[in-house]
C-alpha cells in the first residue's frame, strides 16, 4: 500500500508516519521510485503498536523505539514480548538479579503466598510495599495478608486478559492488544470498583430512603 493508504487504515497522519520513519520507529517501505515506497501489513501492525505505546502508554518517541526494538529482538518469545509491552521488563534488560536482600519484603511474601512466578524487577513489587508503608504511616493497620483477596481477583483478571489475546499469532499484534487492554481498561476497572462500593454501601446502610 502507499503511505496515504497506510495513513487511512491506521488513523495516523502522513506527516506523523514520515516522522516515525525518520526516527527509525517504523522500518522503511519497499522503494518503488526515488521518492515513493510501498508498505504492507507488517508496517500497519507496527504503526498501530507505536500508537498504542506513545498515545496510550504515554511513552516518548525515544522510549517507544527502545521498546519496539526490544520486542522485535525477542519476537519469538511471547512471554518476553508481553513483559516489555506491560512495562514489567525494561527493554534490553537481562535476567533479573535475585542476589542480595529482598528490598520489597511484603510484596515477596504476597507473591510466595499466591505461588506466583514473578520477576524481581517487576515495579509492582515496589508499589505494593510503598503503599502498605503509607497506610501504616496513617495508622491504618494493613499488611500484605489483607491484600490476598485482591490478589485472587487480580489473578482471575489476568487470566481473562491473556485469554482475550491468546488466539492472536503475531507477537507485535499481540503486544499491541495487550497494551490497549491494560492501559485503556484500567480506568474502567477502577470505575467498576466505585460502582460496586456504592451498591454494597446501599445494600448495607442505604435503607429505604436512598436511591
PDB file of C-alpha atoms in Angstrom:
ATOM      1  CA  UNK A   1       0.000   0.000   0.000  1.00  0.00           C
ATOM      2  CA  UNK A   2       1.051   3.621  -0.488  1.00  0.00           C
ATOM      3  CA  UNK A   3       1.659   5.870   2.524  1.00  0.00           C
ATOM      4  CA  UNK A   4      -1.747   7.528   2.029  1.00  0.00           C
ATOM      5  CA  UNK A   5      -3.451   4.128   2.390  1.00  0.00           C
ATOM      6  CA  UNK A   6      -1.289   3.310   5.398  1.00  0.00           C
ATOM      7  CA  UNK A   7      -2.393   6.597   6.940  1.00  0.00           C
ATOM      8  CA  UNK A   8      -6.063   5.953   6.217  1.00  0.00           C
ATOM      9  CA  UNK A   9      -6.047   2.429   7.635  1.00  0.00           C
ATOM     10  CA  UNK A  10      -4.011   3.279  10.736  1.00  0.00           C
ATOM     11  CA  UNK A  11      -5.588   6.646  11.510  1.00  0.00           C
ATOM     12  CA  UNK A  12      -2.109   8.195  11.765  1.00  0.00           C
ATOM     13  CA  UNK A  13      -1.473  11.354   9.684  1.00  0.00           C
ATOM     14  CA  UNK A  14       1.016  11.192   6.798  1.00  0.00           C
ATOM     15  CA  UNK A  15       3.328  13.696   8.460  1.00  0.00           C
ATOM     16  CA  UNK A  16       3.453  11.625  11.644  1.00  0.00           C
ATOM     17  CA  UNK A  17       4.213   8.442   9.695  1.00  0.00           C
ATOM     18  CA  UNK A  18       7.086  10.223   7.943  1.00  0.00           C
ATOM     19  CA  UNK A  19       8.372  11.396  11.327  1.00  0.00           C
ATOM     20  CA  UNK A  20       8.273   7.823  12.651  1.00  0.00           C
ATOM     21  CA  UNK A  21      10.169   6.688   9.548  1.00  0.00           C
ATOM     22  CA  UNK A  22      12.860   9.340  10.094  1.00  0.00           C
ATOM     23  CA  UNK A  23      13.210   8.411  13.770  1.00  0.00           C
ATOM     24  CA  UNK A  24      13.525   4.705  12.980  1.00  0.00           C
ATOM     25  CA  UNK A  25      10.343   3.625  14.774  1.00  0.00           C
ATOM     26  CA  UNK A  26       8.868   2.407  11.501  1.00  0.00           C
ATOM     27  CA  UNK A  27      11.051   0.433   9.063  1.00  0.00           C
ATOM     28  CA  UNK A  28      11.292   1.829   5.519  1.00  0.00           C
ATOM     29  CA  UNK A  29       8.931   0.544   2.866  1.00  0.00           C
ATOM     30  CA  UNK A  30       9.928  -1.099  -0.414  1.00  0.00           C
ATOM     31  CA  UNK A  31      11.192   1.650  -2.713  1.00  0.00           C
ATOM     32  CA  UNK A  32       9.232   1.922  -5.963  1.00  0.00           C
ATOM     33  CA  UNK A  33      10.718   5.248  -7.122  1.00  0.00           C
ATOM     34  CA  UNK A  34      13.159   7.892  -5.906  1.00  0.00           C
ATOM     35  CA  UNK A  35      10.577   9.415  -3.577  1.00  0.00           C
ATOM     36  CA  UNK A  36       7.966   6.653  -3.289  1.00  0.00           C
ATOM     37  CA  UNK A  37       7.650   3.414  -1.364  1.00  0.00           C
ATOM     38  CA  UNK A  38       5.140   0.676  -0.708  1.00  0.00           C
ATOM     39  CA  UNK A  39       4.139  -0.616   2.723  1.00  0.00           C
ATOM     40  CA  UNK A  40       2.483  -3.831   3.879  1.00  0.00           C
ATOM     41  CA  UNK A  41       0.553  -5.320   6.790  1.00  0.00           C
ATOM     42  CA  UNK A  42       3.667  -5.532   8.960  1.00  0.00           C
ATOM     43  CA  UNK A  43       4.005  -1.746   8.739  1.00  0.00           C
ATOM     44  CA  UNK A  44       0.355  -1.345   9.659  1.00  0.00           C
ATOM     45  CA  UNK A  45       0.703  -3.601  12.722  1.00  0.00           C
ATOM     46  CA  UNK A  46       3.858  -1.840  13.856  1.00  0.00           C
ATOM     47  CA  UNK A  47       2.255   1.569  13.342  1.00  0.00           C
ATOM     48  CA  UNK A  48      -0.701   0.553  15.482  1.00  0.00           C
ATOM     49  CA  UNK A  49       1.687  -0.647  18.170  1.00  0.00           C
ATOM     50  CA  UNK A  50       3.583   2.674  18.026  1.00  0.00           C
ATOM     51  CA  UNK A  51       0.293   4.498  18.513  1.00  0.00           C
ATOM     52  CA  UNK A  52      -0.543   2.269  21.477  1.00  0.00           C
ATOM     53  CA  UNK A  53       2.850   2.841  23.121  1.00  0.00           C
ATOM     54  CA  UNK A  54       3.019   6.597  22.507  1.00  0.00           C
ATOM     55  CA  UNK A  55      -0.654   7.549  22.728  1.00  0.00           C
ATOM     56  CA  UNK A  56      -1.930   5.069  25.310  1.00  0.00           C
ATOM     57  CA  UNK A  57       1.076   4.097  27.412  1.00  0.00           C
ATOM     58  CA  UNK A  58       2.415   7.650  27.175  1.00  0.00           C
ATOM     59  CA  UNK A  59       5.979   6.777  26.179  1.00  0.00           C
ATOM     60  CA  UNK A  60       8.258   9.275  24.485  1.00  0.00           C
ATOM     61  CA  UNK A  61       9.231   8.548  20.881  1.00  0.00           C
ATOM     62  CA  UNK A  62      12.746   7.591  22.016  1.00  0.00           C
ATOM     63  CA  UNK A  63      11.407   5.221  24.689  1.00  0.00           C
ATOM     64  CA  UNK A  64       8.900   3.722  22.253  1.00  0.00           C
ATOM     65  CA  UNK A  65      11.735   3.000  19.819  1.00  0.00           C
ATOM     66  CA  UNK A  66      13.646   1.231  22.587  1.00  0.00           C
ATOM     67  CA  UNK A  67      10.604  -0.860  23.450  1.00  0.00           C
ATOM     68  CA  UNK A  68       9.875  -1.688  19.801  1.00  0.00           C
ATOM     69  CA  UNK A  69      13.470  -2.711  19.148  1.00  0.00           C
ATOM     70  CA  UNK A  70      13.405  -4.976  22.211  1.00  0.00           C
ATOM     71  CA  UNK A  71      10.091  -6.521  21.150  1.00  0.00           C
ATOM     72  CA  UNK A  72      11.445  -7.194  17.671  1.00  0.00           C
ATOM     73  CA  UNK A  73      14.613  -8.742  19.122  1.00  0.00           C
ATOM     74  CA  UNK A  74      12.561 -11.094  21.321  1.00  0.00           C
ATOM     75  CA  UNK A  75       9.805 -11.665  18.752  1.00  0.00           C
ATOM     76  CA  UNK A  76       9.988 -15.440  19.192  1.00  0.00           C
ATOM     77  CA  UNK A  77       9.488 -15.234  22.960  1.00  0.00           C
ATOM     78  CA  UNK A  78       5.884 -14.224  23.649  1.00  0.00           C
ATOM     79  CA  UNK A  79       6.452 -14.053  27.415  1.00  0.00           C
ATOM     80  CA  UNK A  80       9.330 -11.614  26.957  1.00  0.00           C
ATOM     81  CA  UNK A  81       7.397  -9.513  24.426  1.00  0.00           C
ATOM     82  CA  UNK A  82       4.395  -9.214  26.738  1.00  0.00           C
ATOM     83  CA  UNK A  83       6.626  -8.366  29.705  1.00  0.00           C
ATOM     84  CA  UNK A  84       8.138  -5.496  27.727  1.00  0.00           C
ATOM     85  CA  UNK A  85       4.693  -4.379  26.479  1.00  0.00           C
ATOM     86  CA  UNK A  86       3.274  -4.322  30.012  1.00  0.00           C
ATOM     87  CA  UNK A  87       6.270  -2.358  31.285  1.00  0.00           C
ATOM     88  CA  UNK A  88       7.294  -5.222  33.562  1.00  0.00           C
ATOM     89  CA  UNK A  89      10.627  -5.906  31.896  1.00  0.00           C
ATOM     90  CA  UNK A  90      12.740  -2.912  30.857  1.00  0.00           C
ATOM     91  CA  UNK A  91      13.775  -3.109  27.189  1.00  0.00           C
ATOM     92  CA  UNK A  92      17.236  -4.591  26.856  1.00  0.00           C
ATOM     93  CA  UNK A  93      17.250  -5.971  30.392  1.00  0.00           C
ATOM     94  CA  UNK A  94      18.889  -9.286  31.047  1.00  0.00           C
ATOM     95  CA  UNK A  95      17.796 -11.801  33.613  1.00  0.00           C
ATOM     96  CA  UNK A  96      16.746 -10.116  36.884  1.00  0.00           C
ATOM     97  CA  UNK A  97      19.333 -10.048  39.641  1.00  0.00           C
ATOM     98  CA  UNK A  98      17.991 -12.089  42.515  1.00  0.00           C
ATOM     99  CA  UNK A  99      21.074 -11.803  44.710  1.00  0.00           C
ATOM    100  CA  UNK A 100      21.124  -9.757  47.881  1.00  0.00           C
ATOM    101  CA  UNK A 101      18.464  -8.770  50.388  1.00  0.00           C
ATOM    102  CA  UNK A 102      14.815  -8.562  49.285  1.00  0.00           C
ATOM    103  CA  UNK A 103      14.005  -4.851  49.051  1.00  0.00           C
ATOM    104  CA  UNK A 104      10.232  -5.342  48.936  1.00  0.00           C
ATOM    105  CA  UNK A 105       9.615  -7.997  51.589  1.00  0.00           C
ATOM    106  CA  UNK A 106       5.835  -7.649  51.828  1.00  0.00           C
ATOM    107  CA  UNK A 107       5.390  -7.994  48.076  1.00  0.00           C
ATOM    108  CA  UNK A 108       7.699 -11.013  48.206  1.00  0.00           C
ATOM    109  CA  UNK A 109       5.580 -12.592  50.946  1.00  0.00           C
ATOM    110  CA  UNK A 110       2.419 -11.962  48.920  1.00  0.00           C
ATOM    111  CA  UNK A 111       3.926 -13.416  45.748  1.00  0.00           C
ATOM    112  CA  UNK A 112       5.094 -16.508  47.666  1.00  0.00           C
ATOM    113  CA  UNK A 113       1.687 -16.982  49.286  1.00  0.00           C
ATOM    114  CA  UNK A 114      -0.028 -16.816  45.902  1.00  0.00           C
ATOM    115  CA  UNK A 115       2.523 -19.160  44.331  1.00  0.00           C
ATOM    116  CA  UNK A 116       3.181 -16.673  41.539  1.00  0.00           C
ATOM    117  CA  UNK A 117       6.197 -16.723  39.244  1.00  0.00           C
ATOM    118  CA  UNK A 118       7.057 -13.015  39.141  1.00  0.00           C
ATOM    119  CA  UNK A 119      10.354 -11.361  38.254  1.00  0.00           C
ATOM    120  CA  UNK A 120      12.306  -9.445  40.875  1.00  0.00           C
ATOM    121  CA  UNK A 121      12.388  -6.446  38.523  1.00  0.00           C
ATOM    122  CA  UNK A 122       8.602  -6.070  38.342  1.00  0.00           C
ATOM    123  CA  UNK A 123       7.917  -2.478  39.516  1.00  0.00           C
ATOM    124  CA  UNK A 124       4.619  -3.559  41.071  1.00  0.00           C
ATOM    125  CA  UNK A 125       6.616  -5.102  43.922  1.00  0.00           C
ATOM    126  CA  UNK A 126       7.863  -1.681  44.996  1.00  0.00           C
ATOM    127  CA  UNK A 127       4.384  -0.172  44.607  1.00  0.00           C
ATOM    128  CA  UNK A 128       2.904  -2.726  46.997  1.00  0.00           C
ATOM    129  CA  UNK A 129       5.472  -2.136  49.725  1.00  0.00           C
ATOM    130  CA  UNK A 130       5.321   1.653  49.380  1.00  0.00           C
ATOM    131  CA  UNK A 131       1.520   1.621  49.555  1.00  0.00           C
ATOM    132  CA  UNK A 132       1.452  -0.556  52.656  1.00  0.00           C
ATOM    133  CA  UNK A 133       4.039   1.646  54.379  1.00  0.00           C
ATOM    134  CA  UNK A 134       1.979   4.744  53.523  1.00  0.00           C
ATOM    135  CA  UNK A 135      -1.170   3.188  55.005  1.00  0.00           C
ATOM    136  CA  UNK A 136       0.592   2.274  58.236  1.00  0.00           C
ATOM    137  CA  UNK A 137       2.084   5.769  58.492  1.00  0.00           C
ATOM    138  CA  UNK A 138      -1.538   6.980  58.680  1.00  0.00           C
ATOM    139  CA  UNK A 139      -2.297   4.479  61.472  1.00  0.00           C
ATOM    140  CA  UNK A 140      -4.223   2.140  59.171  1.00  0.00           C
ATOM    141  CA  UNK A 141      -3.422  -1.431  60.164  1.00  0.00           C
ATOM    142  CA  UNK A 142      -2.849  -3.071  56.789  1.00  0.00           C
ATOM    143  CA  UNK A 143      -0.327  -5.658  55.702  1.00  0.00           C
ATOM    144  CA  UNK A 144       0.262  -7.948  52.728  1.00  0.00           C
ATOM    145  CA  UNK A 145      -2.153 -10.569  54.041  1.00  0.00           C
ATOM    146  CA  UNK A 146      -5.007  -8.071  53.741  1.00  0.00           C
ATOM    147  CA  UNK A 147      -4.221  -7.902  50.026  1.00  0.00           C
ATOM    148  CA  UNK A 148      -4.727 -11.631  49.434  1.00  0.00           C
ATOM    149  CA  UNK A 149      -8.432 -11.364  48.433  1.00  0.00           C
ATOM    150  CA  UNK A 150      -7.475  -8.627  45.957  1.00  0.00           C
ATOM    151  CA  UNK A 151      -4.625 -10.756  44.654  1.00  0.00           C
ATOM    152  CA  UNK A 152      -7.053 -13.596  43.963  1.00  0.00           C
ATOM    153  CA  UNK A 153      -9.302 -11.227  41.994  1.00  0.00           C
ATOM    154  CA  UNK A 154      -6.263  -9.880  40.133  1.00  0.00           C
ATOM    155  CA  UNK A 155      -5.241 -13.419  39.208  1.00  0.00           C
ATOM    156  CA  UNK A 156      -8.650 -14.046  37.658  1.00  0.00           C
ATOM    157  CA  UNK A 157      -8.459 -10.711  35.829  1.00  0.00           C
ATOM    158  CA  UNK A 158      -5.006 -11.515  34.449  1.00  0.00           C
ATOM    159  CA  UNK A 159      -6.219 -14.891  33.233  1.00  0.00           C
ATOM    160  CA  UNK A 160      -9.107 -13.175  31.456  1.00  0.00           C
ATOM    161  CA  UNK A 161      -6.715 -10.594  29.943  1.00  0.00           C
ATOM    162  CA  UNK A 162      -4.451 -13.250  28.477  1.00  0.00           C
ATOM    163  CA  UNK A 163      -7.399 -15.338  27.272  1.00  0.00           C
ATOM    164  CA  UNK A 164      -8.556 -12.354  25.206  1.00  0.00           C
ATOM    165  CA  UNK A 165      -5.335 -12.240  23.190  1.00  0.00           C
ATOM    166  CA  UNK A 166      -4.465 -15.943  23.165  1.00  0.00           C
ATOM    167  CA  UNK A 167      -5.646 -16.545  19.595  1.00  0.00           C
ATOM    168  CA  UNK A 168      -3.508 -13.731  18.102  1.00  0.00           C
ATOM    169  CA  UNK A 169      -0.456 -15.303  16.485  1.00  0.00           C
ATOM    170  CA  UNK A 170       1.648 -12.269  15.527  1.00  0.00           C
ATOM    171  CA  UNK A 171       3.747 -11.240  18.577  1.00  0.00           C
ATOM    172  CA  UNK A 172       3.646  -7.499  17.828  1.00  0.00           C
ATOM    173  CA  UNK A 173      -0.112  -7.536  17.241  1.00  0.00           C
ATOM    174  CA  UNK A 174      -0.489  -9.461  20.498  1.00  0.00           C
ATOM    175  CA  UNK A 175       1.645  -6.832  22.235  1.00  0.00           C
ATOM    176  CA  UNK A 176      -0.484  -4.024  20.786  1.00  0.00           C
ATOM    177  CA  UNK A 177      -3.670  -5.619  22.119  1.00  0.00           C
ATOM    178  CA  UNK A 178      -2.014  -6.233  25.496  1.00  0.00           C
ATOM    179  CA  UNK A 179      -1.066  -2.549  25.788  1.00  0.00           C
ATOM    180  CA  UNK A 180      -4.519  -1.342  24.769  1.00  0.00           C
ATOM    181  CA  UNK A 181      -6.402  -3.733  27.050  1.00  0.00           C
ATOM    182  CA  UNK A 182      -4.158  -2.998  30.028  1.00  0.00           C
ATOM    183  CA  UNK A 183      -3.827   0.764  29.886  1.00  0.00           C
ATOM    184  CA  UNK A 184      -7.215   1.685  28.432  1.00  0.00           C
ATOM    185  CA  UNK A 185      -9.186  -0.673  30.671  1.00  0.00           C
ATOM    186  CA  UNK A 186      -7.535   0.313  33.969  1.00  0.00           C
ATOM    187  CA  UNK A 187      -9.720   3.440  34.496  1.00  0.00           C
ATOM    188  CA  UNK A 188     -12.844   1.386  33.720  1.00  0.00           C
ATOM    189  CA  UNK A 189     -11.788  -1.286  36.227  1.00  0.00           C
ATOM    190  CA  UNK A 190     -11.365   1.384  38.905  1.00  0.00           C
ATOM    191  CA  UNK A 191     -14.781   2.804  37.954  1.00  0.00           C
ATOM    192  CA  UNK A 192     -16.344  -0.648  38.358  1.00  0.00           C
ATOM    193  CA  UNK A 193     -14.927  -0.813  41.876  1.00  0.00           C
ATOM    194  CA  UNK A 194     -16.537   2.546  42.735  1.00  0.00           C
ATOM    195  CA  UNK A 195     -19.894   1.371  41.362  1.00  0.00           C
ATOM    196  CA  UNK A 196     -19.666  -1.863  43.341  1.00  0.00           C
ATOM    197  CA  UNK A 197     -18.731   0.059  46.518  1.00  0.00           C
ATOM    198  CA  UNK A 198     -21.814   2.274  46.182  1.00  0.00           C
ATOM    199  CA  UNK A 199     -24.010  -0.756  45.568  1.00  0.00           C
ATOM    200  CA  UNK A 200     -22.599  -2.536  48.630  1.00  0.00           C
ATOM    201  CA  UNK A 201     -22.971   0.573  50.796  1.00  0.00           C
ATOM    202  CA  UNK A 202     -26.574   0.944  49.661  1.00  0.00           C
ATOM    203  CA  UNK A 203     -27.285  -2.705  50.479  1.00  0.00           C
ATOM    204  CA  UNK A 204     -25.733  -2.405  53.944  1.00  0.00           C
ATOM    205  CA  UNK A 205     -26.548   1.140  55.024  1.00  0.00           C
ATOM    206  CA  UNK A 206     -28.841   2.782  52.467  1.00  0.00           C
ATOM    207  CA  UNK A 207     -32.232   1.930  53.889  1.00  0.00           C
ATOM    208  CA  UNK A 208     -35.482   2.638  52.079  1.00  0.00           C
ATOM    209  CA  UNK A 209     -34.899   6.391  51.802  1.00  0.00           C
ATOM    210  CA  UNK A 210     -31.910   6.144  49.399  1.00  0.00           C
ATOM    211  CA  UNK A 211     -31.783   5.567  45.648  1.00  0.00           C
TER     212      UNK A 211
END
